[in-house]
JSON list of C-alpha atoms in Angstrom, two decimals:
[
{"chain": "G", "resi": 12, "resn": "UNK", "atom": "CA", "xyz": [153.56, 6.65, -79.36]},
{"chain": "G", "resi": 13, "resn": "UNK", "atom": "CA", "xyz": [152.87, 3.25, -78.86]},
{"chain": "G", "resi": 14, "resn": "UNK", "atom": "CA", "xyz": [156.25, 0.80, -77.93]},
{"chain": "G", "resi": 15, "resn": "UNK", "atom": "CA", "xyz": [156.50, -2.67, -80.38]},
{"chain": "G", "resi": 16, "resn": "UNK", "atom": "CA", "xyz": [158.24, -5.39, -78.62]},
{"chain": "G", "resi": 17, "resn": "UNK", "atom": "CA", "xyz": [159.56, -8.56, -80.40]},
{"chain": "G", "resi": 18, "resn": "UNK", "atom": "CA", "xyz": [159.32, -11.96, -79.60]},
{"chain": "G", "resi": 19, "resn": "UNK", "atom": "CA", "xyz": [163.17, -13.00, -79.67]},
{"chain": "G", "resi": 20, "resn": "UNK", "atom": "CA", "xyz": [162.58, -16.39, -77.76]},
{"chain": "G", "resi": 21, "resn": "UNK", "atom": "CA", "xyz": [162.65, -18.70, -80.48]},
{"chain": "G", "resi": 22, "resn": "UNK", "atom": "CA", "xyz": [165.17, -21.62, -79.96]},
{"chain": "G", "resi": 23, "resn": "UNK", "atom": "CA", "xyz": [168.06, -21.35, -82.21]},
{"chain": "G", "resi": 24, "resn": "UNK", "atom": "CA", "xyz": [168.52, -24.06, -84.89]},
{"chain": "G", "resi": 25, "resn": "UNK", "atom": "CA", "xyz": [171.74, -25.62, -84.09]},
{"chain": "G", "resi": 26, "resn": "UNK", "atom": "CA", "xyz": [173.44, -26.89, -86.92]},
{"chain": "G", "resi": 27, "resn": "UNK", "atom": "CA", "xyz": [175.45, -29.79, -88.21]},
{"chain": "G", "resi": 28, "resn": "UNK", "atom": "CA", "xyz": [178.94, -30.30, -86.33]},
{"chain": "G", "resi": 29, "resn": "UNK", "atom": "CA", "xyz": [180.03, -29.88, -89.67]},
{"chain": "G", "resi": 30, "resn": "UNK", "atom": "CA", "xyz": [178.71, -26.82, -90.79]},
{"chain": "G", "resi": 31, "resn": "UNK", "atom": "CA", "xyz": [180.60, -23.81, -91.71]},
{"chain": "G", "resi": 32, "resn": "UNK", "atom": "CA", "xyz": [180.03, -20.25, -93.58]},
{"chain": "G", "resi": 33, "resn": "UNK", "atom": "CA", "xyz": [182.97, -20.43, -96.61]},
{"chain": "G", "resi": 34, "resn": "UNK", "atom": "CA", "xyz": [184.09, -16.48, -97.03]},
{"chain": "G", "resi": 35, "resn": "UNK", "atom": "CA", "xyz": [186.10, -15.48, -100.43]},
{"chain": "G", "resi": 36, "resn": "UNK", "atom": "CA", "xyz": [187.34, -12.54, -100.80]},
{"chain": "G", "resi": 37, "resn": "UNK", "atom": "CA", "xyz": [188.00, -11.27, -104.21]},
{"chain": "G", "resi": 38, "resn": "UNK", "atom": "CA", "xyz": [188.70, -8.22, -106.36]},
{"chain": "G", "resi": 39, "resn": "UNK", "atom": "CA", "xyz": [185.25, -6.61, -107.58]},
{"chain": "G", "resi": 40, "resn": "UNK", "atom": "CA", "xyz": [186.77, -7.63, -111.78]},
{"chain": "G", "resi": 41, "resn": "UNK", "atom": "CA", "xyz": [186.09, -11.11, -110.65]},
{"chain": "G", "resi": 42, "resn": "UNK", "atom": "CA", "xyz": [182.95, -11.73, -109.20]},
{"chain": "G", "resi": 43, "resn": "UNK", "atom": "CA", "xyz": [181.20, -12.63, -112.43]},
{"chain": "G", "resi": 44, "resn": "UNK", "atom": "CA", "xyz": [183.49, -15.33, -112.69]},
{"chain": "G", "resi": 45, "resn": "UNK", "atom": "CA", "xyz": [183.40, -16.81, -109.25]},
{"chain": "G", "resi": 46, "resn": "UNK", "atom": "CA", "xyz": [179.82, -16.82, -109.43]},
{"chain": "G", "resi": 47, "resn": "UNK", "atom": "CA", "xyz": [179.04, -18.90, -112.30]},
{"chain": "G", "resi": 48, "resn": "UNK", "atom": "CA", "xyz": [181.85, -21.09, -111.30]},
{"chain": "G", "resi": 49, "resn": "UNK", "atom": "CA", "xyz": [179.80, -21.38, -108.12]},
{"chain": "G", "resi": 50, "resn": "UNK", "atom": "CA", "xyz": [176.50, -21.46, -109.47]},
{"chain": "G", "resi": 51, "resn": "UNK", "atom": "CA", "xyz": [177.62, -24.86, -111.30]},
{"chain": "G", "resi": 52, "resn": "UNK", "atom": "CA", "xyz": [178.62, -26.49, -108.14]},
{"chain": "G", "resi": 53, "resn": "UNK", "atom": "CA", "xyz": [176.46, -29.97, -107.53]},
{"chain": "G", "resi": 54, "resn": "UNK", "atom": "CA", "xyz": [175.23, -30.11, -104.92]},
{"chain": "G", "resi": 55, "resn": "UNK", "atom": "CA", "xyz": [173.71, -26.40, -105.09]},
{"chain": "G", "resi": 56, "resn": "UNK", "atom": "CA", "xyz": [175.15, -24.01, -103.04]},
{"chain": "G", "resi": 57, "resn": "UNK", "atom": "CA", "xyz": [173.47, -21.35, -100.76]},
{"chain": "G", "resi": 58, "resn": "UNK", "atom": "CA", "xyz": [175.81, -17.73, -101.24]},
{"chain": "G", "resi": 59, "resn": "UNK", "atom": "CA", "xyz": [175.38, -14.70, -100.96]},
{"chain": "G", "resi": 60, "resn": "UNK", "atom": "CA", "xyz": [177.42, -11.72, -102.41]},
{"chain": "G", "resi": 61, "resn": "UNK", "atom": "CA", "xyz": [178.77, -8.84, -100.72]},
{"chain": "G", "resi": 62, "resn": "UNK", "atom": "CA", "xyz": [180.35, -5.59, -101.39]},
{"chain": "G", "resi": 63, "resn": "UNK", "atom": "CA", "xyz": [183.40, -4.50, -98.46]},
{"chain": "G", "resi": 64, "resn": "UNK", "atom": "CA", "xyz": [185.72, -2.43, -97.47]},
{"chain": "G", "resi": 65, "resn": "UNK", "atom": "CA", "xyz": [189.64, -3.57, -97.09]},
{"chain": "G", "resi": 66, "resn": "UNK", "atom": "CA", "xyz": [191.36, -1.55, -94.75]},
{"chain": "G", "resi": 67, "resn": "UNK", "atom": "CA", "xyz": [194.63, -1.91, -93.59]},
{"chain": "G", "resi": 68, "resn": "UNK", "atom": "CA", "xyz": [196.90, -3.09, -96.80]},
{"chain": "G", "resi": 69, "resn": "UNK", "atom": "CA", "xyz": [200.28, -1.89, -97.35]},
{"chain": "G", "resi": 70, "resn": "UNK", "atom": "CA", "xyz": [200.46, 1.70, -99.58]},
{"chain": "G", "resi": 71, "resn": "UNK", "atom": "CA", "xyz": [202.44, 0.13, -102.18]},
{"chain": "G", "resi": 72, "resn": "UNK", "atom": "CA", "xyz": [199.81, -2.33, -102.49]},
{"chain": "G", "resi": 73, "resn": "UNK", "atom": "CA", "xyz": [196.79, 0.15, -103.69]},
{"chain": "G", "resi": 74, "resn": "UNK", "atom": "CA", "xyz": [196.08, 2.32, -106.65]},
{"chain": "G", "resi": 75, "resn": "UNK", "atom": "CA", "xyz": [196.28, 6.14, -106.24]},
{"chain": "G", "resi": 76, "resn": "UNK", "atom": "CA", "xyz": [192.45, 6.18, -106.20]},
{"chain": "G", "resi": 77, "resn": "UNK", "atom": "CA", "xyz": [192.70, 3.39, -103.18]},
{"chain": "G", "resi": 78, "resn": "UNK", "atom": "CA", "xyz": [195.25, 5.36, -101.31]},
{"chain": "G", "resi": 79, "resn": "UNK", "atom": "CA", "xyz": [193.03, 8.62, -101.09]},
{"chain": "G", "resi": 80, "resn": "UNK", "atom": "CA", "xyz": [189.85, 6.39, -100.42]},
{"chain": "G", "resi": 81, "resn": "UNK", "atom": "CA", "xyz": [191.94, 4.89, -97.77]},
{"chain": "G", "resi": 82, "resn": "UNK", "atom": "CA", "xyz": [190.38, 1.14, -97.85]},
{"chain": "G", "resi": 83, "resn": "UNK", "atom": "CA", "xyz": [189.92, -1.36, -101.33]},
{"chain": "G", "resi": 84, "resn": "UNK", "atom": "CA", "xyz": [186.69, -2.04, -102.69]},
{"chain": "G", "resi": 85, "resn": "UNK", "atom": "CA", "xyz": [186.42, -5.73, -102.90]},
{"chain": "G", "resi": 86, "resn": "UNK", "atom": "CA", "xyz": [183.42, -8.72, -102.79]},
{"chain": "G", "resi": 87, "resn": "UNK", "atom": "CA", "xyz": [182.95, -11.37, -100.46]},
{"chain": "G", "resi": 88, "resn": "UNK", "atom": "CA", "xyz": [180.97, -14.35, -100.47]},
{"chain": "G", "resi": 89, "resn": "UNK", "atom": "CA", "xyz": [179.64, -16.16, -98.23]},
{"chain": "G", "resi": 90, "resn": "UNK", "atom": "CA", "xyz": [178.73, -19.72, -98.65]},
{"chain": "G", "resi": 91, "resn": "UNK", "atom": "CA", "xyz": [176.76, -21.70, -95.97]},
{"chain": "G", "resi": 92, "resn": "UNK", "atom": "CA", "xyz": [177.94, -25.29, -96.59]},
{"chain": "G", "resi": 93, "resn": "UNK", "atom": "CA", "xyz": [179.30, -28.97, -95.03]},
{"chain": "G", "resi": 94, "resn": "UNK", "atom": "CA", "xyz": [183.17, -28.96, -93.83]},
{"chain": "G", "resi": 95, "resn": "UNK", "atom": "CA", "xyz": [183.50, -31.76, -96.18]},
{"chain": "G", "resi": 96, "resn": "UNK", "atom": "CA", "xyz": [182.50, -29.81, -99.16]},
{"chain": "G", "resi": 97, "resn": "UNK", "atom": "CA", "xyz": [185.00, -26.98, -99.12]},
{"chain": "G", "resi": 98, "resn": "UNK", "atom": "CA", "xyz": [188.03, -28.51, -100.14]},
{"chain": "G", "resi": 99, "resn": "UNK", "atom": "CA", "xyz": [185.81, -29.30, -103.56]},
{"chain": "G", "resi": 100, "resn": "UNK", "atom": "CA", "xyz": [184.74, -25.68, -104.11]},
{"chain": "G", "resi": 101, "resn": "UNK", "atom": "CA", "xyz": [188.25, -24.63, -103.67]},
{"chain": "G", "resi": 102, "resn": "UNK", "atom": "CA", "xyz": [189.41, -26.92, -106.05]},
{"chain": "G", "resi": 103, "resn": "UNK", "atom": "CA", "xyz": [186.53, -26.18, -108.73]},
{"chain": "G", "resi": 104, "resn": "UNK", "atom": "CA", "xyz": [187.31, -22.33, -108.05]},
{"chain": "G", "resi": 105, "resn": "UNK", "atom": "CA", "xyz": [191.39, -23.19, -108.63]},
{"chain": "G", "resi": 106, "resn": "UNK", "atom": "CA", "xyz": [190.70, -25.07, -111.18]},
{"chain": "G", "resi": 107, "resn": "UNK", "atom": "CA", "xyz": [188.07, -22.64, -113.58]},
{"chain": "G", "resi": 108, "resn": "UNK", "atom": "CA", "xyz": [190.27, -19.69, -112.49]},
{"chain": "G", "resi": 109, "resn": "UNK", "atom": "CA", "xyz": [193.92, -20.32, -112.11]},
{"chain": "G", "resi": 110, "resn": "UNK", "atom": "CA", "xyz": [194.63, -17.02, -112.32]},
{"chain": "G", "resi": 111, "resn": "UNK", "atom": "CA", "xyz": [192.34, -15.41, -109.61]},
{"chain": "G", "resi": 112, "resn": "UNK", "atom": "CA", "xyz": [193.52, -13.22, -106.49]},
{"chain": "G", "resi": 113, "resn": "UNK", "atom": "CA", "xyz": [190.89, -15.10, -104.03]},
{"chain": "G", "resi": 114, "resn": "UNK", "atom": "CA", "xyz": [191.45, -14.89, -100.19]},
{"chain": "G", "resi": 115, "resn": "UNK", "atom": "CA", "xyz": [189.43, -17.30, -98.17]},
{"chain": "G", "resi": 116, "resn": "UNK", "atom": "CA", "xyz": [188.56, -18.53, -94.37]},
{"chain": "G", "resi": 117, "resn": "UNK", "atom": "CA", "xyz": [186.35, -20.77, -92.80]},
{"chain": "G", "resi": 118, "resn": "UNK", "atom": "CA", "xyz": [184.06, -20.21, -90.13]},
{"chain": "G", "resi": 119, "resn": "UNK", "atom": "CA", "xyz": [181.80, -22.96, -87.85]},
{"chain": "G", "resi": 120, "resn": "UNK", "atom": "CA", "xyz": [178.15, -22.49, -88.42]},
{"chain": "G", "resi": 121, "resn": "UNK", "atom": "CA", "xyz": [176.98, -22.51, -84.99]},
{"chain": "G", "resi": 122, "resn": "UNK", "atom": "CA", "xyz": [173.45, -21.22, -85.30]},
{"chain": "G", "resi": 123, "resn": "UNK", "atom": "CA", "xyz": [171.04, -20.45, -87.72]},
{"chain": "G", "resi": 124, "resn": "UNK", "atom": "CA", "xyz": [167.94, -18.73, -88.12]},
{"chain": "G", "resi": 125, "resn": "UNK", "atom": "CA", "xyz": [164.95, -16.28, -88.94]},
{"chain": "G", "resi": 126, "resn": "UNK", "atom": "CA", "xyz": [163.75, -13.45, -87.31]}
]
């Protein structure tokens, strides 16, 4: 059996002071939505889309099949962008969907890079 080592010294790209990964969290019924809404944003955004687990809500808060399961299925995305841009998106998003159950946070972007 032969052992394959990786080369895991390449420097990290530092980003932007200003970067930052955007994450919504939404109900699974609304992704579509959220994604064309996003998909029209100028400048282009870079997102990715990604099905979770919520643990940890209140029992009166989930259905019957969400209390057995034990967590809710949900989506979050995750948008690499500038600080300065996420006030905008939120506002598009508020705007297109007034009527949407979206969670969000924002993260710094520290580091990026490829393996």
């Amino acid at each position: 059996m032969t052992t394959q080592t990786f080369d895991f010294s390449h420097p990290l790209e530092r980003t932007t002071d200003t970067a930052v990964v955007l994450h919504l969290i939404l109900p699974v019924a609304q992704v579509n939505e959220v994604v064309d809404c996003l998909l029209a944003e100028n400048p282009p955004l870079f997102f990715s889309v990604i099905d979770v687990q919520g643990y940890g809500q209140p029992q009166e808060r989930l259905t019957l099949r969400e209390q057995v399961a034990g967590y809710q299925h949900k989506v979050m995305v995750q948008i690499e962008c500038d600080l300065a841009l996420v006030n905008q998106i939120l506002s598009s998003l508020k705007a297109e969907l007034p009527t949407a159950t979206i969670s969000y946070r924002v993260l710094p972007l520290i580091a990026h890079g490829q393996l």
